Coordinates of N, CA and C in Angstrom, one line a residue:
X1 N 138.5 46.4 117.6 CA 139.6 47.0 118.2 C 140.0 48.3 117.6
X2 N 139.5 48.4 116.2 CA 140.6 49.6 115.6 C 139.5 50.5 115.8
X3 N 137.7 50.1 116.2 CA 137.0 51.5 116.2 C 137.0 51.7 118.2
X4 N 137.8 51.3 118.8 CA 138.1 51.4 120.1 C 139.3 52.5 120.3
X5 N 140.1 52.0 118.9 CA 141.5 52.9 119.3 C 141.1 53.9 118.5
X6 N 140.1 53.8 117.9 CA 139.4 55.3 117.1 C 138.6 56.3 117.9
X7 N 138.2 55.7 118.8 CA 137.6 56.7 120.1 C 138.4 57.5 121.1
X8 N 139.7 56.4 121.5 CA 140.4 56.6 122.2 C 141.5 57.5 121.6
X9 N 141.9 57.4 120.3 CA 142.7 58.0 119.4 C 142.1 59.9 119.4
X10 N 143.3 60.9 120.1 CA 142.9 62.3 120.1 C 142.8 62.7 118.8
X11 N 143.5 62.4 117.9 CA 143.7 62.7 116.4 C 142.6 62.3 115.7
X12 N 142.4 61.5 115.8 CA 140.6 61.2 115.2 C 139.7 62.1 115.2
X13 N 139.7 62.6 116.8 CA 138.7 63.5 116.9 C 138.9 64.7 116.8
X14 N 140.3 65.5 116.2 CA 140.5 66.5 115.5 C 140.2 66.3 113.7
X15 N 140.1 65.1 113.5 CA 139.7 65.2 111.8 C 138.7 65.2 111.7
X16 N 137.6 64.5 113.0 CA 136.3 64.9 112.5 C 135.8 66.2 112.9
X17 N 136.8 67.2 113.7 CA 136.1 68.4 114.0 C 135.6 69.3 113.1
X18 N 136.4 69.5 111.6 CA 135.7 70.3 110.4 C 134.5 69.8 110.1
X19 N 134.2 68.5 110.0 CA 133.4 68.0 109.2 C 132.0 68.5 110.6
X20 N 132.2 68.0 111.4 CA 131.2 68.8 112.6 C 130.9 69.9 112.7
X21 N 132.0 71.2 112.2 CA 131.4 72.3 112.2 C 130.9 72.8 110.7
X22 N 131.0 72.1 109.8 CA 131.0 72.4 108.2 C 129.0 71.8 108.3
X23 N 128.9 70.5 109.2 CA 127.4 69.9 109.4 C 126.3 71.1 110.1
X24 N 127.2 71.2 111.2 CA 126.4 72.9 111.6 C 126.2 74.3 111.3
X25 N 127.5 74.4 110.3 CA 127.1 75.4 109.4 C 125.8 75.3 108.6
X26 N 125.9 74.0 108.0 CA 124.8 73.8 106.9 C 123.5 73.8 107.6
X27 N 123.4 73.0 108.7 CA 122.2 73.7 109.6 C 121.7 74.6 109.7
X28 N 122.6 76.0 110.4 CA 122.4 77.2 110.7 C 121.8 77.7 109.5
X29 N 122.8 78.2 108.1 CA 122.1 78.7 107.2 C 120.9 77.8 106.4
X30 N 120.7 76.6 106.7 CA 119.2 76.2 106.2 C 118.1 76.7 107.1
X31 N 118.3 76.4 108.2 CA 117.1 77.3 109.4 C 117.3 79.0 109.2
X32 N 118.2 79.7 108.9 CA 118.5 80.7 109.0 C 117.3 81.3 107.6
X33 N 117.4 80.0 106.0 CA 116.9 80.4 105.2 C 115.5 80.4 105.6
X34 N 115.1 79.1 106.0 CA 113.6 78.6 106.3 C 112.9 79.9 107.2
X35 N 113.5 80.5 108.2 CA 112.9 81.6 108.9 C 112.9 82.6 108.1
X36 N 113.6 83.0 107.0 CA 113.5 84.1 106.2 C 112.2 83.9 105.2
X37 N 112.1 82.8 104.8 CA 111.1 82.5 104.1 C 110.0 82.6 104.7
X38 N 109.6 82.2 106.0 CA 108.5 82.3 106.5 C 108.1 83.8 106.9
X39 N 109.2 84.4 107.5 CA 109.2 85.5 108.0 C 108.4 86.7 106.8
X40 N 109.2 86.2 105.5 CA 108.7 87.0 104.4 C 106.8 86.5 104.3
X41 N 106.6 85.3 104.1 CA 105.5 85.0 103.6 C 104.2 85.1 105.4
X42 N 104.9 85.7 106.2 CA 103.7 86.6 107.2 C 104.1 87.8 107.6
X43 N 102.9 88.4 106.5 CA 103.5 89.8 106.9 C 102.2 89.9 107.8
X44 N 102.2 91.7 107.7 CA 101.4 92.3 108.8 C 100.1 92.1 108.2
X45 N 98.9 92.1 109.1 CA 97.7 92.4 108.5 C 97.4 93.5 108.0
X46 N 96.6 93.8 107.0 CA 95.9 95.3 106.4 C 95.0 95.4 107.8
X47 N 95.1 97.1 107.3 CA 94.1 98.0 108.4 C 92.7 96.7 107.5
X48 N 92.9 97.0 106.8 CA 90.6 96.6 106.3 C 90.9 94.5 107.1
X49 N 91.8 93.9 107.1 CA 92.0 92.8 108.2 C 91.4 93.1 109.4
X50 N 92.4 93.9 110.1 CA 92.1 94.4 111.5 C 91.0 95.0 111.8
X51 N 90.5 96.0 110.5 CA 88.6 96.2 111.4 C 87.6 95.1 111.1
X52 N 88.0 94.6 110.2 CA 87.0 93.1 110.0 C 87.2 92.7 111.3
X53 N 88.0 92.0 111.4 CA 87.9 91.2 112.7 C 87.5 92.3 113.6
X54 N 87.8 93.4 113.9 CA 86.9 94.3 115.3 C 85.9 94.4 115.1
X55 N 85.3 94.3 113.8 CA 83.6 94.3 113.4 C 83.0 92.9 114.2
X56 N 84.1 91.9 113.7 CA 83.7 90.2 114.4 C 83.3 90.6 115.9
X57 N 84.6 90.9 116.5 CA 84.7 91.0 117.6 C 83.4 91.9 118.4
X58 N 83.2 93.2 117.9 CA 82.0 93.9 118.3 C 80.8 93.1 118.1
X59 N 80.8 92.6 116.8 CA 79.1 91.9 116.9 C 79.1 91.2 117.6
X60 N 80.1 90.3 118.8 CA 79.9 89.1 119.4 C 80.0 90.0 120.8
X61 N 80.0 91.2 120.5 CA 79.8 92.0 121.9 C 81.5 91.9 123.2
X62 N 82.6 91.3 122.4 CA 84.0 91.4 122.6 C 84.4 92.9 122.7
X63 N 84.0 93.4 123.3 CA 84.7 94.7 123.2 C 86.1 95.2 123.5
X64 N 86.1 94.7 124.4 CA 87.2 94.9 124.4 C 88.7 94.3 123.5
X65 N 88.5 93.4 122.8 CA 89.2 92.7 121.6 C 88.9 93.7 120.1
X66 N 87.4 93.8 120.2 CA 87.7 94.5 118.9 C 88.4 95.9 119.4
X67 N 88.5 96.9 120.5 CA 89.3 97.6 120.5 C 90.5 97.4 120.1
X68 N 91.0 96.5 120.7 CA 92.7 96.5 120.0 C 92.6 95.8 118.6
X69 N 92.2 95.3 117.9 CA 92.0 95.4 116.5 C 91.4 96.7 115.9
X70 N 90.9 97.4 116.4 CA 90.3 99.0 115.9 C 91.6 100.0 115.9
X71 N 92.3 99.9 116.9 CA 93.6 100.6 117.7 C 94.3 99.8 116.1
X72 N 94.9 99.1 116.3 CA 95.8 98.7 115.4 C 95.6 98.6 113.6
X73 N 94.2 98.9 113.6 CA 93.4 99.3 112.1 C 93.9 100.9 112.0
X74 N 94.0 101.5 113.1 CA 94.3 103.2 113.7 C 95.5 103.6 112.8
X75 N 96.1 102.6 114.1 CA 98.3 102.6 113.1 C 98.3 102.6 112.0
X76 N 97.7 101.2 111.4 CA 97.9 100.9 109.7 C 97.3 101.9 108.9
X77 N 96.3 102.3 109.6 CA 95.7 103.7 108.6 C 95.2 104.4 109.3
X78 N 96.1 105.5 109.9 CA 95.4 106.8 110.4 C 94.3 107.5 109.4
X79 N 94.6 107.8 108.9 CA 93.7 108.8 107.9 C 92.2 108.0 107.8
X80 N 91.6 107.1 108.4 CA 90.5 106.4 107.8 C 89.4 106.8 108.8
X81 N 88.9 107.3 108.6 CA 87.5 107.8 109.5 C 86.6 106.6 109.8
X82 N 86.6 105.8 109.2 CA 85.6 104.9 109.5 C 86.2 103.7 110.5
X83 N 87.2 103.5 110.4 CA 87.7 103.0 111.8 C 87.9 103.7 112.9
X84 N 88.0 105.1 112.9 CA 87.9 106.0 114.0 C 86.8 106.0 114.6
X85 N 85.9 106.1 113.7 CA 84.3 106.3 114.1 C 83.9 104.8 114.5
X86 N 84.5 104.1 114.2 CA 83.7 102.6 115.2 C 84.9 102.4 116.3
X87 N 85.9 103.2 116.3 CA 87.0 103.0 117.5 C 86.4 103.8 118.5
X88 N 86.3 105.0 118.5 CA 85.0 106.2 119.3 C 83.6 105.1 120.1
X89 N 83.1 104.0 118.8 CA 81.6 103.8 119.3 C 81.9 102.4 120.6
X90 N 83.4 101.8 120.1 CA 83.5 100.9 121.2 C 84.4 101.4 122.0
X91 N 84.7 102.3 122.7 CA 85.5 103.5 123.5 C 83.8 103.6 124.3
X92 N 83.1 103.9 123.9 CA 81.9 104.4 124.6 C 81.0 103.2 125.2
X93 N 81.0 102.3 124.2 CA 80.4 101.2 125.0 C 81.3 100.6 126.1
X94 N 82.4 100.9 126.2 CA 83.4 100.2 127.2 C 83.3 100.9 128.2
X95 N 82.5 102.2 128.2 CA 82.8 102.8 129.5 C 83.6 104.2 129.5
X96 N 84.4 104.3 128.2 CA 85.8 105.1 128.3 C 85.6 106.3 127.4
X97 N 84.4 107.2 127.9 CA 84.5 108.6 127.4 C 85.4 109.2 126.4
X98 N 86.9 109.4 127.6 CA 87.8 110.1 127.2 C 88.2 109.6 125.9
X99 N 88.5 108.5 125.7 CA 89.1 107.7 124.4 C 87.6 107.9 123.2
X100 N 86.7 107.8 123.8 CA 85.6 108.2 122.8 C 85.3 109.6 122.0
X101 N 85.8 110.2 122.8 CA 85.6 111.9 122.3 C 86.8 112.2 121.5
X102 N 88.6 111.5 122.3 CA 89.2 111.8 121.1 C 89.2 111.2 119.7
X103 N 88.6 110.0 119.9 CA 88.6 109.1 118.6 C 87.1 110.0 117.5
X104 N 85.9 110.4 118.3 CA 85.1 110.9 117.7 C 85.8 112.6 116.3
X105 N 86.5 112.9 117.7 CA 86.9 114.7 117.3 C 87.7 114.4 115.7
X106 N 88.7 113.2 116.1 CA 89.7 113.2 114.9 C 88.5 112.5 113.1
X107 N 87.5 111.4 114.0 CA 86.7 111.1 112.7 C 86.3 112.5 111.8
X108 N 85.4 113.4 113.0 CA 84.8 114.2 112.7 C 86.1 115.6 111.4
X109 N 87.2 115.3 112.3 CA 87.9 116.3 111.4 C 88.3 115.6 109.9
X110 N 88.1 114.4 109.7 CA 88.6 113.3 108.5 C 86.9 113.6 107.8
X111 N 86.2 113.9 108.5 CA 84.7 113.9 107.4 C 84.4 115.1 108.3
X112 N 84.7 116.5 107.6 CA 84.0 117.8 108.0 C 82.8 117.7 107.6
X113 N 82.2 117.1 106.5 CA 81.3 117.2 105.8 C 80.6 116.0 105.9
X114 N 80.5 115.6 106.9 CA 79.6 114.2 107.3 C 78.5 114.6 108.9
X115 N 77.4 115.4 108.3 CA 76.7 115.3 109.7 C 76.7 115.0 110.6
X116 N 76.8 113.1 109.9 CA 76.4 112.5 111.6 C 78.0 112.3 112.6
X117 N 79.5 112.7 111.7 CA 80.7 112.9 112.6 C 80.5 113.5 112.9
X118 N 80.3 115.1 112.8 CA 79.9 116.4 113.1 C 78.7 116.5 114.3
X119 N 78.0 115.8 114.3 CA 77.0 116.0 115.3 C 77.3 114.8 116.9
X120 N 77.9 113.9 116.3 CA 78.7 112.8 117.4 C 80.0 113.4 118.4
X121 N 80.6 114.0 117.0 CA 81.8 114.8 118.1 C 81.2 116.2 119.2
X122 N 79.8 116.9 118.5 CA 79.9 117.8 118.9 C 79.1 117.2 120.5
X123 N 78.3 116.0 120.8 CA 77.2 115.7 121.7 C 78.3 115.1 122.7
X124 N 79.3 114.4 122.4 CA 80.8 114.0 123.2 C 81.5 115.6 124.1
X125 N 81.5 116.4 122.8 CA 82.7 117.9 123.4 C 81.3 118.5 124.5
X126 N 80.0 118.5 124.3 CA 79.3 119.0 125.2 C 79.2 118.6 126.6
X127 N 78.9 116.7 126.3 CA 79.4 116.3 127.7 C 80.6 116.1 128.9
X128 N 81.4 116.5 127.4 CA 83.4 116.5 128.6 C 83.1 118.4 128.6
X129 N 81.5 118.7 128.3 CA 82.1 120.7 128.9 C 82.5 121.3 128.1
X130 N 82.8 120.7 126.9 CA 83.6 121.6 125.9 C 82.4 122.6 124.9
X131 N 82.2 123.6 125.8 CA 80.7 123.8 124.8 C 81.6 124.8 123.5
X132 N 82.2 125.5 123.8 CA 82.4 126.5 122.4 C 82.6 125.2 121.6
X133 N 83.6 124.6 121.7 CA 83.8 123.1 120.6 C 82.5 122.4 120.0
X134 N 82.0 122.4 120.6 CA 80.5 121.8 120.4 C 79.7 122.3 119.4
X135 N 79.9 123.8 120.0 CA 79.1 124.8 119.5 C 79.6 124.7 117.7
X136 N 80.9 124.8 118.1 CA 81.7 124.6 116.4 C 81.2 123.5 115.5
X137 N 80.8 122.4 116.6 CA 80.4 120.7 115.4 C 79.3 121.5 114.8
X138 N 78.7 121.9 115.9 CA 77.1 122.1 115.5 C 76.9 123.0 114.1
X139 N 77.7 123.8 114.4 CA 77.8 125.0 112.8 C 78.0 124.7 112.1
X140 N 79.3 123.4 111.9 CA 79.8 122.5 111.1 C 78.5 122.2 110.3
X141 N 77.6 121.2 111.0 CA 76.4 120.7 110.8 C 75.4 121.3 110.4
X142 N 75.2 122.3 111.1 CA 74.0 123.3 110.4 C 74.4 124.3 109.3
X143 N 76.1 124.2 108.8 CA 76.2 124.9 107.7 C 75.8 123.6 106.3
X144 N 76.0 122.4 106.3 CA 75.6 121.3 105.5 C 73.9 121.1 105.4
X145 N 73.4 121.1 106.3 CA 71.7 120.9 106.3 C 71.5 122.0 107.2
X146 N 71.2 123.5 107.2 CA 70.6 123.9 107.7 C 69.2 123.6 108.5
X147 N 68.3 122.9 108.4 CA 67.3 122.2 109.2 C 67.3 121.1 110.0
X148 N 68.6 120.9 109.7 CA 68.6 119.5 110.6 C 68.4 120.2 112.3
X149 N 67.2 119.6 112.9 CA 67.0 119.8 113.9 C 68.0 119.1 115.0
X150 N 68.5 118.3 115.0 CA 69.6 117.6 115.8 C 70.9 118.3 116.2
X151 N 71.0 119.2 114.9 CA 72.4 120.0 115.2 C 71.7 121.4 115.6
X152 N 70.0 122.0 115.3 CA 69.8 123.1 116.5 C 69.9 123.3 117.7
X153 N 69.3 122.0 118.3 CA 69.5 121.3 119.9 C 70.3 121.5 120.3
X154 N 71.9 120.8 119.4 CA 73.2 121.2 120.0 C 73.8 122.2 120.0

């Protein structure tokens, strides 16, 4: 009877209203903590993460996946030519020129002094038309190896 007139009793259920919201407070800030913790302990991948896996992804002939893993190796580290230059080589296998030539142009300017960027951007800028540009890899190239026959052609 007395836990009948304890349900029915309004006053009751104003004394346990602290203790209900004091239970959900403690809730909140323990979930609140647990997602901070987690949130801390996954961070972002490194650029050298993200081209690994677009390397995975290209050898299994994914192309399209290792592009956006190459793309997002891009963000984390613009400056890196060597994710440019395999971001360019799956741009071209997909079909997508445009995206290949500017990904080539930027490797090639990150390694002025790397022939084979120099002679890739320049065989790209000849086929989008761009001959004076071309013409510039090519010098680029033939001022490093003069003989190299690959960059007289172009």
């Amino acid at each position: 009877m007395t836990s009948r007139a304890a349900r029915t009793n309004p006053f009751s259920a104003r004394l346990n209203r602290p203790l209900e919201i004091a239970v959900h407070t403690k809730r909140l800030i323990v979930t609140g903590l647990i997602s901070m913790v987690l949130a801390a302990g996954c961070s972002k991948p490194s650029a050298d993460e993200l081209f690994a896996k677009g390397n995975d992804y290209f050898e299994k002939n994914l192309i399209r996946e290792a592009i956006v893993q190459y793309q997002l190796a891009a963000q984390a580290s613009p400056k890196r030519a060597d994710i440019r230059t395999k971001l360019a080589e799956a741009y071209l296998r997909n079909g997508d020129g445009n995206n290949s030539l500017k990904q080539s142009v930027i490797a090639a300017d990150l390694l002025p002094n790397d022939i084979k960027a120099q002679l890739d951007a320049g065989a790209l800028l000849l086929i989008a038309g761009a001959f004076e540009d071309a013409k510039g890899r090519a010098g680029k190239a033939l001022a490093i190896d003069p003989k190299r026959t690959d960059a007289l052609i172009l």
